PDB file of C-alpha atoms in Angstrom:
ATOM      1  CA  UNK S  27      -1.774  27.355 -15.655  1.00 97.00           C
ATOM      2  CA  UNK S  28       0.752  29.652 -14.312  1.00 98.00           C
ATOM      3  CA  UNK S  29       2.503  28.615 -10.876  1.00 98.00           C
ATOM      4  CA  UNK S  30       5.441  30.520  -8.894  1.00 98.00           C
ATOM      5  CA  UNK S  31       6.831  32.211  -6.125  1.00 98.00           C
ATOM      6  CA  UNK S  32       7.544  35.818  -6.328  1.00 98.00           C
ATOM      7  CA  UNK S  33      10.397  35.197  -3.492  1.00 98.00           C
ATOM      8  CA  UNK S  34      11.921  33.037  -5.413  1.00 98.00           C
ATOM      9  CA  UNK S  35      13.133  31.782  -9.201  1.00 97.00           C
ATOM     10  CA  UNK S  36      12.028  28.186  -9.930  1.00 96.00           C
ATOM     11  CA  UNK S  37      14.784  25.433  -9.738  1.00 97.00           C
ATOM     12  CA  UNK S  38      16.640  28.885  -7.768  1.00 97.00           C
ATOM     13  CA  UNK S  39      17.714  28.711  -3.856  1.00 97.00           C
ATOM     14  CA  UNK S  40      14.660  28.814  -1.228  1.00 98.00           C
ATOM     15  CA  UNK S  41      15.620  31.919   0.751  1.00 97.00           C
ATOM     16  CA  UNK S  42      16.397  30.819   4.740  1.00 97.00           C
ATOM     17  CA  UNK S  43      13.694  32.982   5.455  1.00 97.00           C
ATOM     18  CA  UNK S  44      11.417  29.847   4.389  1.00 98.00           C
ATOM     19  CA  UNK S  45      13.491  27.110   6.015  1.00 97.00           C
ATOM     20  CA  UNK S  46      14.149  25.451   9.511  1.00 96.00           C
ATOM     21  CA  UNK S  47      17.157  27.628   9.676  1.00 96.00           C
ATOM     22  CA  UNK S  48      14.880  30.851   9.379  1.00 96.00           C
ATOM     23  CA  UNK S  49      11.756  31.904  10.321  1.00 97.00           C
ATOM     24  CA  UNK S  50      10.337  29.142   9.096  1.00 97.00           C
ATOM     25  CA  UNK S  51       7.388  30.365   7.622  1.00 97.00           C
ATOM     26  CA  UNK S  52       5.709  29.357   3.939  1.00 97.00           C
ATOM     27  CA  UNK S  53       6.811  31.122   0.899  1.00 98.00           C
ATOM     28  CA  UNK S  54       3.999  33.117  -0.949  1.00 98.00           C
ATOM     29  CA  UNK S  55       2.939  31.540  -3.905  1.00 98.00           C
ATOM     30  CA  UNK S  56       1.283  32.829  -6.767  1.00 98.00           C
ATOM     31  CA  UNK S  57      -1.170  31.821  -9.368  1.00 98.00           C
ATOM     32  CA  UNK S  58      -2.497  32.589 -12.778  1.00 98.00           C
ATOM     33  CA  UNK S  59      -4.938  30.783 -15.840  1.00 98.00           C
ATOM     34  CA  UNK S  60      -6.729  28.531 -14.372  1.00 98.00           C
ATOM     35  CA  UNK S  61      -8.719  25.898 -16.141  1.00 98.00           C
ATOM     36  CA  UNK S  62     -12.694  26.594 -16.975  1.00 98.00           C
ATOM     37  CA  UNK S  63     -14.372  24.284 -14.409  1.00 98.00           C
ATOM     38  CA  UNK S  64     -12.008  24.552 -11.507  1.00 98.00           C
ATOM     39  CA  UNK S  65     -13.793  24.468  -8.597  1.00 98.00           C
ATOM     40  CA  UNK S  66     -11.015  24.000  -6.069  1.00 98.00           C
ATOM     41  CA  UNK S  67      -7.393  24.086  -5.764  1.00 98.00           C
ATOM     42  CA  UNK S  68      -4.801  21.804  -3.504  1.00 98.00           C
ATOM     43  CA  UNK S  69      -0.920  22.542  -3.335  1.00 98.00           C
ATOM     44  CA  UNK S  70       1.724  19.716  -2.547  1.00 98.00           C
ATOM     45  CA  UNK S  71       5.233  20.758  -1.377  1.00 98.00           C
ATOM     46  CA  UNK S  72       7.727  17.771  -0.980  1.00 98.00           C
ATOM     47  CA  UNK S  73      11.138  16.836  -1.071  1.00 98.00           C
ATOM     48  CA  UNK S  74      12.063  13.978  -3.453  1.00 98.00           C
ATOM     49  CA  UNK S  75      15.404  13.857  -2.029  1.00 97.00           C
ATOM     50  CA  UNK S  76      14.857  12.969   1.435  1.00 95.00           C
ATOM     51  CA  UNK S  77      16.992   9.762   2.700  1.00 93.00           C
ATOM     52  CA  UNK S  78      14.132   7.571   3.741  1.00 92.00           C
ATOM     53  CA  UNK S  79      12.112   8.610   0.355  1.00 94.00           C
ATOM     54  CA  UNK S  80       9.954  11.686  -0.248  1.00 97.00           C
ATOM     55  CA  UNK S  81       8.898  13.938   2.989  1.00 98.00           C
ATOM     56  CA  UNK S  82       6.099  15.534   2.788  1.00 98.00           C
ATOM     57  CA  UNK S  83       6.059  19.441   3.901  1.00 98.00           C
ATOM     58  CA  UNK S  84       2.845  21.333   3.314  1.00 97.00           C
ATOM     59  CA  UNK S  85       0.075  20.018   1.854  1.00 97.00           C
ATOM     60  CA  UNK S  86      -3.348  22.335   1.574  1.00 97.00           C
ATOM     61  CA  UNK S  87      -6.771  21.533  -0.166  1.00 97.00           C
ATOM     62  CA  UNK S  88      -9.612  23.319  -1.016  1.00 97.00           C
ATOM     63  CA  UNK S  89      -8.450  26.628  -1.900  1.00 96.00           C
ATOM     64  CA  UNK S  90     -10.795  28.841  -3.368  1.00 96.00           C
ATOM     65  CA  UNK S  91     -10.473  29.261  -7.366  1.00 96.00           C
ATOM     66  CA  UNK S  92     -10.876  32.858  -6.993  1.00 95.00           C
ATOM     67  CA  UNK S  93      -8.040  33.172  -5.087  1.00 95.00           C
ATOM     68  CA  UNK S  94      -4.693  34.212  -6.892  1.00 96.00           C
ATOM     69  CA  UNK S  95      -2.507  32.457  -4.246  1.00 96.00           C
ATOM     70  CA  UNK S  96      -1.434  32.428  -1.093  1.00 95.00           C
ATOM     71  CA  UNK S  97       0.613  34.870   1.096  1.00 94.00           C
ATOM     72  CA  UNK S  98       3.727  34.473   2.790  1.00 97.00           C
ATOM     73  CA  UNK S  99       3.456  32.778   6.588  1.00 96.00           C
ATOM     74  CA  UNK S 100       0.274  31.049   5.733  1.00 93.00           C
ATOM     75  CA  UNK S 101      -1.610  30.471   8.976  1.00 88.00           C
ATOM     76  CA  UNK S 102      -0.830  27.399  11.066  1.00 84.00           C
ATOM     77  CA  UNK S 103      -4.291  26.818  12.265  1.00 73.00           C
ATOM     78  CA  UNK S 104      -5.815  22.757  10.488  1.00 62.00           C
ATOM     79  CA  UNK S 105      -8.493  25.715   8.635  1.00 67.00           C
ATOM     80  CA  UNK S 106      -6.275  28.508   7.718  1.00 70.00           C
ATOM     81  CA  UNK S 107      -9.164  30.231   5.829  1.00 74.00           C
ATOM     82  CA  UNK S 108     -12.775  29.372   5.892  1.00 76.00           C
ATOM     83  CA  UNK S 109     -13.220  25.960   3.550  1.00 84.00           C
ATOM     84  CA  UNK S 110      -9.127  25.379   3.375  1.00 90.00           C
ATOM     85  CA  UNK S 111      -7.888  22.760   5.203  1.00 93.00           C
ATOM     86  CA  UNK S 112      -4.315  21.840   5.861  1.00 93.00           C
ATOM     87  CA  UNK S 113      -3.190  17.932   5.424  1.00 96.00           C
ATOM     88  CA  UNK S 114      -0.524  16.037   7.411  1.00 96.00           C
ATOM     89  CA  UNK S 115       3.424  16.736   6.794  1.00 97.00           C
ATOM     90  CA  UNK S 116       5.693  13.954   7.348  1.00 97.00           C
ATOM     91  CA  UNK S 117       6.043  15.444  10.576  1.00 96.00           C
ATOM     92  CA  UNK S 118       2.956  14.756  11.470  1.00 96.00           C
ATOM     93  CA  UNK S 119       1.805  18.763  11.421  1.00 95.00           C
ATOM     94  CA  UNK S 120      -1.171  20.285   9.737  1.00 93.00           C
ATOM     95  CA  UNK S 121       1.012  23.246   8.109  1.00 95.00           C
ATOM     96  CA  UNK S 122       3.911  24.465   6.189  1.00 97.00           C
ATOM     97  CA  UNK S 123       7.361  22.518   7.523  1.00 97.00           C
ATOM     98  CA  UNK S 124      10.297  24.273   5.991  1.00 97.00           C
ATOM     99  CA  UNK S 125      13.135  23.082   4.234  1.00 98.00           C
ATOM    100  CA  UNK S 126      15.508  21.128   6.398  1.00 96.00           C
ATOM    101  CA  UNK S 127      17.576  18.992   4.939  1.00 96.00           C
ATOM    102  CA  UNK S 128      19.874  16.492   7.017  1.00 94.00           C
ATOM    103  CA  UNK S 129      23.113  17.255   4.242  1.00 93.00           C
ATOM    104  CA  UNK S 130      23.859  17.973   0.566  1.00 94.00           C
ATOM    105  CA  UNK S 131      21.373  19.828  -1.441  1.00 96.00           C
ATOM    106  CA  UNK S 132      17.743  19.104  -2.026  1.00 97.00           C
ATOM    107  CA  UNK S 133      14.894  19.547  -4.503  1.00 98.00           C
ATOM    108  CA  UNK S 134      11.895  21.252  -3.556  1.00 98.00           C
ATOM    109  CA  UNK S 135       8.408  20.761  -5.289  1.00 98.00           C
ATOM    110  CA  UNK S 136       5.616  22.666  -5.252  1.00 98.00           C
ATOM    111  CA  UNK S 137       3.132  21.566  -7.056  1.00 98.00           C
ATOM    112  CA  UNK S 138      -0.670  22.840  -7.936  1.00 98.00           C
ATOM    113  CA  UNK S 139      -3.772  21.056  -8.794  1.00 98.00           C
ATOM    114  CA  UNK S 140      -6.632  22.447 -10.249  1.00 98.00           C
ATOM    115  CA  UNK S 141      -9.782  20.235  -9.749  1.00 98.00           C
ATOM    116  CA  UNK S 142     -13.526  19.877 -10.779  1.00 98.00           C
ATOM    117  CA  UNK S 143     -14.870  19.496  -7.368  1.00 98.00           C
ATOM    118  CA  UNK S 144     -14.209  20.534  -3.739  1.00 97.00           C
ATOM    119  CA  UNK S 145     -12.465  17.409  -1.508  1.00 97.00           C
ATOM    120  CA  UNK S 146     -14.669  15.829   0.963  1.00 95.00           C
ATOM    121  CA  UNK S 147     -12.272  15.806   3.412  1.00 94.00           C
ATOM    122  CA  UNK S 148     -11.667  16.941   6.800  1.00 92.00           C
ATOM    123  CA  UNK S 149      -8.594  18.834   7.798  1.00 92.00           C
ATOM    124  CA  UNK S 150      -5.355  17.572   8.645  1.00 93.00           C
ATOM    125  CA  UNK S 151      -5.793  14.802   6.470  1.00 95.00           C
ATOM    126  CA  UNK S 152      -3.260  12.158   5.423  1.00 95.00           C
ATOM    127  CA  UNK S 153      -1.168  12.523   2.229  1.00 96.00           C
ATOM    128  CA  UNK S 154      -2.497   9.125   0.592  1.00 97.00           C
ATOM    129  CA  UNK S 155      -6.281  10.857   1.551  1.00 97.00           C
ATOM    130  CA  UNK S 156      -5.724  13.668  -0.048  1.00 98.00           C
ATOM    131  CA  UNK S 157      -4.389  12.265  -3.439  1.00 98.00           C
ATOM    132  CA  UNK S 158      -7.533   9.226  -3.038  1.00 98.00           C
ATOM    133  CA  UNK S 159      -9.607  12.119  -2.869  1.00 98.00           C
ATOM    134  CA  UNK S 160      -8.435  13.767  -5.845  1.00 98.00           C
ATOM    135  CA  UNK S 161      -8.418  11.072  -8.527  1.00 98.00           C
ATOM    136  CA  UNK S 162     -10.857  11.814 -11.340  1.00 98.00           C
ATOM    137  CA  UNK S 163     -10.963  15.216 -10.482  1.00 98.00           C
ATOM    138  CA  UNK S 164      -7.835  16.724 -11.741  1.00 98.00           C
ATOM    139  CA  UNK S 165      -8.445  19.070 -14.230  1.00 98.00           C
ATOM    140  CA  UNK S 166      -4.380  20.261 -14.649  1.00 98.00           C
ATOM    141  CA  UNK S 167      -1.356  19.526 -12.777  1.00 98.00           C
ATOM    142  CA  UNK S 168       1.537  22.637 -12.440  1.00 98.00           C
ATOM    143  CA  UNK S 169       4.811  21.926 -10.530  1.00 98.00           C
ATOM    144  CA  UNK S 170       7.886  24.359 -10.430  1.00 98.00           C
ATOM    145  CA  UNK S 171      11.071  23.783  -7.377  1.00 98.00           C
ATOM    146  CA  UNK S 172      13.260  25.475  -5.116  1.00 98.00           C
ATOM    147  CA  UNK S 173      16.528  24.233  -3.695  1.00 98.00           C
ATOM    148  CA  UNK S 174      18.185  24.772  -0.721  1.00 98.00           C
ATOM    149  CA  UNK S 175      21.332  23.115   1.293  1.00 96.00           C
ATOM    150  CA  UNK S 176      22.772  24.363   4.850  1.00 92.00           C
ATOM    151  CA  UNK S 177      26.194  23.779   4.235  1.00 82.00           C
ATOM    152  CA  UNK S 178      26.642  27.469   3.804  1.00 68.00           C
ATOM    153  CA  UNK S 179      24.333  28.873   6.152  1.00 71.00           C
ATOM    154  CA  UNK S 180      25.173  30.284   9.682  1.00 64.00           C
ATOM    155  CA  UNK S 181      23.425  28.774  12.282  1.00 56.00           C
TER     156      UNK S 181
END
């Protein structure tokens, strides 16, 4: 499987754009090669760096296989498109939470499953849900990360 963002390089800087200190809005993401069999796809964006451990900042299930990925400033709404279904944030929000971090520079993951079944669960979903709801059904795992730090960013 292929997995990137075409607005970014991976392991490069997340533009502002994306971030708290921007607009805010997700990053399009692309996708390619796909395992025979999937039948769904989630994506996991989190920050391993966070003080208190890793936080959590978009998590989305049930993505269509046919799709090829997802376009900048994803839709807020728990259902952004029909069958898609947006899971809890450490914030406690059903969408895309930008980059934020409280100092120094930090790691973020995206990361794409490909899966053998569509997850019986409901929108905004819990984290620990959506990765129950996965197990067994992961058919490949594709991760690449952005970085980003505010120290040199106007605000």
């Amino acid at each position: 499987m292929k997995f990137f963002s075409p607005a970014f390089a991976a392991s490069e800087e997340i533009p502002v754009k994306y971030t708290c200190d921007g607009e805010d809005i997700s990053p399009p993401l692309q996708w390619s090669n796909l395992p025979e069999g999937t039948k769904s796809l989630a994506m996991i964006c989190d920050d391993p760096d966070a003080p208190n451990g890793v936080w959590d900042h978009w998590l989305i299930f049930n993505i269509s296989p046919e799709s090829t990925g997802l376009e900048e400033n994803t839709p807020k709404q728990f259902d952004p498109f029909r069958g898609v279904g947006h899971g809890l944030n450490s914030w406690q929000k059903a969408y895309y939470g930008g980059p934020c971090p409280p100092s120094g520079q930090h790691r973020y993951y995206f990361k794409l499953y490909a899966l053998d079944a569509r997850l019986r669960i409901k929108p905004g979903a819990a984290k620990g849900a959506i990765l129950r709801a996965m197990e067994g059904h992961v058919l490949e795992k594709v991760h690449f990360f952005g970085v980003y730090s505010r120290e040199n960013v106007k605000r």
